């Protein structure tokens, strides 16, 4: 058992209304697990009343501090709503909204500057895995961030490895496949900063559910999960949280 902080993070994506917040509050009122439970609802629900067992994260934020950026939300606006975490560079943002590695790095830097903990998402497509490029892709995604923030600051970051072919598909990476990439990420960080490598929490995401979570979370370098679909069902999500 590692001493690293273990997390289960719910990514509701563009789903959920106030009734889901109430259902979560009821389900988690007596939660006593050691794993940190973070819910990332749509922006519109961040200001709701949340049970104190649940910590809040946003799904995205602007790299800018303020100004003429219609539709964007800044890190200090999130802080005002008691948000402590923010997902950065989710594959849906990279693919659908054109977020580049450089933009993702700028956002990570901006989150850290404002004491928000970024949850940096990385992962390869099906084609990239088939071509044997998985680690090359993941390393590039991480190295662009390291060039921007340095390796010491990685202790203020969570990395979520989410193979794109496993997101929302029901096709989970096997525990061994996930562990391989997690181990490679930790080894890559250790090349330049062994302290950061041993401290950083690395989460797995991609079709995690109440049935497959235990096997994944048992792996040596997997410190929890980032959960999409199954995080919309409070009971299932609770099961996942207590299985870490
Ligand atoms: P999924 O989504 O659990 O529905 O695969 C995970 C994610 O996109 O973070």
Short mmCIF file of C-alpha atoms and ligand atoms in Angstrom, two decimals:
data_model
loop_
_atom_site.label_atom_id
_atom_site.label_comp_id
_atom_site.label_asym_id
_atom_site.label_seq_id
_atom_site.Cartn_x
_atom_site.Cartn_y
_atom_site.Cartn_z
CA UNK A 1 0.00 0.00 0.00
CA UNK A 2 1.55 3.28 -1.03
CA UNK A 3 1.54 6.44 1.05
CA UNK A 4 0.34 8.42 -1.91
CA UNK A 5 -3.05 10.12 -1.69
CA UNK A 6 -5.74 8.00 -3.30
CA UNK A 7 -8.56 9.62 -5.22
CA UNK A 8 -11.75 8.70 -6.96
CA UNK A 9 -12.90 11.53 -9.19
CA UNK A 10 -16.34 11.77 -10.81
CA UNK A 11 -16.44 13.43 -14.21
CA UNK A 12 -20.12 14.12 -14.85
CA UNK A 13 -19.34 15.73 -18.22
CA UNK A 14 -22.44 17.59 -19.52
CA UNK A 15 -24.84 15.59 -17.36
CA UNK A 16 -26.64 16.09 -14.09
CA UNK A 17 -29.04 18.51 -12.46
CA UNK A 18 -29.77 19.53 -8.88
CA UNK A 19 -31.54 16.27 -8.06
CA UNK A 20 -28.29 14.39 -8.70
CA UNK A 21 -26.48 16.65 -6.23
CA UNK A 22 -29.10 15.75 -3.59
CA UNK A 23 -28.75 12.04 -4.35
CA UNK A 24 -24.97 12.28 -3.97
CA UNK A 25 -25.27 14.18 -0.70
CA UNK A 26 -27.51 11.45 0.69
CA UNK A 27 -25.28 8.63 -0.48
CA UNK A 28 -22.07 10.19 0.83
CA UNK A 29 -23.34 11.67 4.11
CA UNK A 30 -21.84 8.77 6.08
CA UNK A 31 -18.83 8.15 3.88
CA UNK A 32 -15.80 7.30 5.98
CA UNK A 33 -13.33 5.97 3.44
CA UNK A 34 -9.70 7.10 3.25
CA UNK A 35 -9.94 7.80 -0.44
CA UNK A 36 -10.59 11.40 -1.39
CA UNK A 37 -13.87 11.75 -3.23
CA UNK A 38 -14.01 14.53 -5.76
CA UNK A 39 -17.00 15.38 -7.93
CA UNK A 40 -16.59 17.44 -11.09
CA UNK A 41 -20.12 18.48 -12.10
CA UNK A 42 -20.98 21.00 -14.82
CA UNK A 43 -20.10 24.60 -13.85
CA UNK A 44 -23.77 25.33 -13.12
CA UNK A 45 -23.80 22.94 -10.14
CA UNK A 46 -20.54 23.98 -8.50
CA UNK A 47 -22.34 26.53 -6.33
CA UNK A 48 -24.90 24.01 -4.98
CA UNK A 49 -24.84 22.82 -1.39
CA UNK A 50 -22.57 19.79 -1.29
CA UNK A 51 -21.98 17.37 1.55
CA UNK A 52 -18.66 18.08 3.24
CA UNK A 53 -17.36 14.57 2.39
CA UNK A 54 -17.36 15.55 -1.25
CA UNK A 55 -14.63 17.83 -2.59
CA UNK A 56 -15.30 19.79 -5.73
CA UNK A 57 -13.54 19.94 -9.05
CA UNK A 58 -14.27 21.71 -12.32
CA UNK A 59 -14.09 19.99 -15.71
CA UNK A 60 -12.15 22.76 -17.41
CA UNK A 61 -10.98 26.35 -16.91
CA UNK A 62 -9.47 29.20 -18.88
CA UNK A 63 -5.73 29.71 -19.04
CA UNK A 64 -6.39 33.45 -18.65
CA UNK A 65 -6.93 35.28 -15.37
CA UNK A 66 -9.71 37.59 -16.61
CA UNK A 67 -10.86 39.65 -19.58
CA UNK A 68 -12.76 39.48 -22.86
CA UNK A 69 -13.09 35.69 -23.18
CA UNK A 70 -16.79 35.08 -23.67
CA UNK A 71 -18.01 31.83 -22.16
CA UNK A 72 -14.84 31.12 -20.20
CA UNK A 73 -14.35 30.64 -16.45
CA UNK A 74 -11.12 31.54 -14.62
CA UNK A 75 -9.34 29.81 -11.77
CA UNK A 76 -10.15 32.48 -9.20
CA UNK A 77 -13.85 32.25 -10.10
CA UNK A 78 -13.61 28.55 -9.31
CA UNK A 79 -11.85 29.25 -6.01
CA UNK A 80 -14.75 31.48 -5.02
CA UNK A 81 -17.01 28.40 -5.27
CA UNK A 82 -14.77 26.28 -2.97
CA UNK A 83 -13.42 24.33 -5.91
CA UNK A 84 -10.01 22.74 -5.21
CA UNK A 85 -9.42 20.59 -8.31
CA UNK A 86 -9.77 21.02 -12.05
CA UNK A 87 -9.64 18.48 -14.87
CA UNK A 88 -7.30 19.75 -17.58
CA UNK A 89 -6.82 18.35 -21.08
CA UNK A 90 -9.55 15.73 -21.04
CA UNK A 91 -9.46 13.89 -24.38
CA UNK A 92 -12.91 15.26 -25.26
CA UNK A 93 -11.56 18.81 -24.90
CA UNK A 94 -8.49 17.93 -26.91
CA UNK A 95 -10.48 16.25 -29.69
CA UNK A 96 -13.67 18.33 -29.83
CA UNK A 97 -12.34 21.75 -28.85
CA UNK A 98 -8.85 21.58 -30.29
CA UNK A 99 -6.91 21.86 -27.03
CA UNK A 100 -3.22 21.42 -27.82
CA UNK A 101 -0.51 20.11 -25.51
CA UNK A 102 0.72 23.71 -25.21
CA UNK A 103 -2.68 25.08 -24.19
CA UNK A 104 -3.07 22.25 -21.72
CA UNK A 105 0.32 23.15 -20.23
CA UNK A 106 -0.72 26.82 -19.92
CA UNK A 107 -3.90 25.78 -18.11
CA UNK A 108 -1.99 23.50 -15.72
CA UNK A 109 0.35 26.38 -14.91
CA UNK A 110 -2.53 28.76 -14.31
CA UNK A 111 -4.29 26.26 -12.02
CA UNK A 112 -1.16 25.72 -9.93
CA UNK A 113 -0.53 29.46 -9.68
CA UNK A 114 -3.98 29.78 -8.12
CA UNK A 115 -3.71 26.80 -5.78
CA UNK A 116 -6.06 24.58 -7.73
CA UNK A 117 -4.87 21.01 -8.17
CA UNK A 118 -4.94 20.11 -11.87
CA UNK A 119 -5.98 16.62 -12.92
CA UNK A 120 -3.95 16.34 -16.11
CA UNK A 121 -5.49 13.83 -18.55
CA UNK A 122 -3.31 11.92 -20.98
CA UNK A 123 -3.89 8.92 -23.21
CA UNK A 124 -3.59 7.40 -26.65
CA UNK A 125 -6.08 6.53 -29.39
CA UNK A 126 -6.77 3.02 -30.61
CA UNK A 127 -4.64 3.60 -33.72
CA UNK A 128 -1.74 4.89 -31.66
CA UNK A 129 -1.86 1.84 -29.41
CA UNK A 130 -2.00 -0.48 -32.43
CA UNK A 131 1.03 1.31 -33.85
CA UNK A 132 2.95 0.82 -30.59
CA UNK A 133 3.01 4.57 -29.91
CA UNK A 134 1.22 4.58 -26.57
CA UNK A 135 4.06 5.70 -24.42
CA UNK A 136 5.48 8.08 -26.99
CA UNK A 137 2.13 9.93 -27.05
CA UNK A 138 1.69 9.97 -23.30
CA UNK A 139 5.26 11.12 -22.73
CA UNK A 140 4.83 14.00 -25.17
CA UNK A 141 1.63 15.09 -23.40
CA UNK A 142 3.43 15.07 -20.05
CA UNK A 143 6.74 16.53 -21.21
CA UNK A 144 5.05 19.64 -22.65
CA UNK A 145 3.60 20.27 -19.20
CA UNK A 146 6.95 19.61 -17.48
CA UNK A 147 8.68 22.08 -19.81
CA UNK A 148 6.20 24.70 -18.63
CA UNK A 149 5.97 24.03 -14.88
CA UNK A 150 9.20 22.14 -14.04
CA UNK A 151 9.34 18.78 -12.27
CA UNK A 152 9.10 20.03 -8.65
CA UNK A 153 5.59 21.36 -9.37
CA UNK A 154 4.45 17.85 -10.32
CA UNK A 155 3.82 17.25 -6.62
CA UNK A 156 0.90 19.68 -7.08
CA UNK A 157 -0.56 17.75 -10.02
CA UNK A 158 -2.61 14.57 -10.40
CA UNK A 159 -2.18 12.68 -13.67
CA UNK A 160 -5.04 10.59 -15.06
CA UNK A 161 -4.11 8.04 -17.69
CA UNK A 162 -7.19 7.58 -19.84
CA UNK A 163 -6.75 5.52 -23.02
CA UNK A 164 -9.14 7.17 -25.46
CA UNK A 165 -10.34 3.81 -26.78
CA UNK A 166 -11.55 2.95 -23.27
CA UNK A 167 -13.52 6.14 -22.60
CA UNK A 168 -17.27 5.64 -22.69
CA UNK A 169 -16.85 2.43 -24.71
CA UNK A 170 -17.24 -0.22 -22.00
CA UNK A 171 -13.83 -1.47 -23.18
CA UNK A 172 -11.60 -1.10 -20.11
CA UNK A 173 -7.83 -1.47 -20.24
CA UNK A 174 -6.82 -4.69 -18.51
CA UNK A 175 -5.23 -4.13 -15.10
CA UNK A 176 -1.89 -5.20 -16.62
CA UNK A 177 -2.19 -2.80 -19.56
CA UNK A 178 -3.08 0.06 -17.24
CA UNK A 179 -0.31 -0.80 -14.77
CA UNK A 180 2.27 -0.89 -17.61
CA UNK A 181 1.51 2.67 -18.62
CA UNK A 182 1.28 3.92 -15.03
CA UNK A 183 4.62 2.36 -14.24
CA UNK A 184 6.15 3.90 -17.36
CA UNK A 185 4.81 7.34 -16.44
CA UNK A 186 6.25 7.07 -12.93
CA UNK A 187 9.59 5.88 -14.29
CA UNK A 188 9.66 8.74 -16.79
CA UNK A 189 9.08 11.31 -14.02
CA UNK A 190 11.68 9.57 -11.83
CA UNK A 191 14.32 10.17 -14.52
CA UNK A 192 14.27 13.85 -13.62
CA UNK A 193 12.72 13.95 -10.13
CA UNK A 194 12.45 10.85 -7.96
CA UNK A 195 10.65 12.71 -5.18
CA UNK A 196 7.87 13.87 -7.50
CA UNK A 197 7.66 10.38 -9.01
CA UNK A 198 7.07 8.75 -5.66
CA UNK A 199 4.56 11.38 -4.52
CA UNK A 200 2.41 11.97 -7.58
CA UNK A 201 -0.98 10.25 -7.65
CA UNK A 202 -1.62 8.50 -10.96
CA UNK A 203 -5.25 7.64 -11.70
CA UNK A 204 -6.72 5.33 -14.30
CA UNK A 205 -9.78 6.34 -16.32
CA UNK A 206 -11.79 4.65 -19.08
CA UNK A 207 -14.92 2.59 -18.43
CA UNK A 208 -14.19 2.12 -14.72
CA UNK A 209 -17.23 0.62 -13.00
CA UNK A 210 -18.25 -1.00 -9.72
CA UNK A 211 -17.25 -4.44 -11.04
CA UNK A 212 -13.84 -3.79 -12.56
CA UNK A 213 -12.51 -1.11 -10.19
CA UNK A 214 -10.95 -3.33 -7.48
CA UNK A 215 -8.61 -5.16 -9.86
CA UNK A 216 -7.48 -1.90 -11.42
CA UNK A 217 -6.97 -0.11 -8.10
CA UNK A 218 -4.94 -3.02 -6.71
CA UNK A 219 -2.16 -2.33 -9.20
CA UNK A 220 1.00 -0.95 -7.69
CA UNK A 221 1.13 2.33 -9.60
CA UNK A 222 -2.60 3.03 -9.80
CA UNK A 223 -3.71 5.42 -7.07
CA UNK A 224 -7.41 5.61 -7.89
CA UNK A 225 -9.67 6.47 -10.77
CA UNK A 226 -11.33 9.09 -12.93
CA UNK A 227 -14.85 7.88 -13.60
CA UNK A 228 -17.32 9.09 -16.22
CA UNK A 229 -20.48 7.06 -16.91
CA UNK A 230 -20.51 5.13 -13.63
CA UNK A 231 -20.15 8.37 -11.67
CA UNK A 232 -23.70 9.37 -12.60
CA UNK A 233 -25.10 6.57 -10.42
CA UNK A 234 -24.50 7.50 -6.77
CA UNK A 235 -24.61 3.91 -5.48
CA UNK A 236 -22.16 2.64 -8.10
CA UNK A 237 -19.87 5.58 -7.57
CA UNK A 238 -19.94 5.00 -3.80
CA UNK A 239 -18.97 1.36 -4.36
CA UNK A 240 -16.03 2.49 -6.49
CA UNK A 241 -14.90 4.95 -3.80
CA UNK A 242 -14.87 2.35 -1.06
CA UNK A 243 -13.04 -0.19 -3.22
CA UNK A 244 -9.84 1.88 -3.53
P1 LIG B 1 -16.00 6.72 -18.73
O1 LIG B 1 -15.33 8.20 -18.84
O2 LIG B 1 -15.77 6.27 -17.32
O3 LIG B 1 -17.44 6.94 -19.08
O4 LIG B 1 -15.28 5.87 -19.71
C1 LIG B 1 -14.12 8.48 -18.22
C2 LIG B 1 -13.70 9.89 -18.54
O5 LIG B 1 -13.98 10.36 -19.65
O6 LIG B 1 -13.09 10.58 -17.70
#
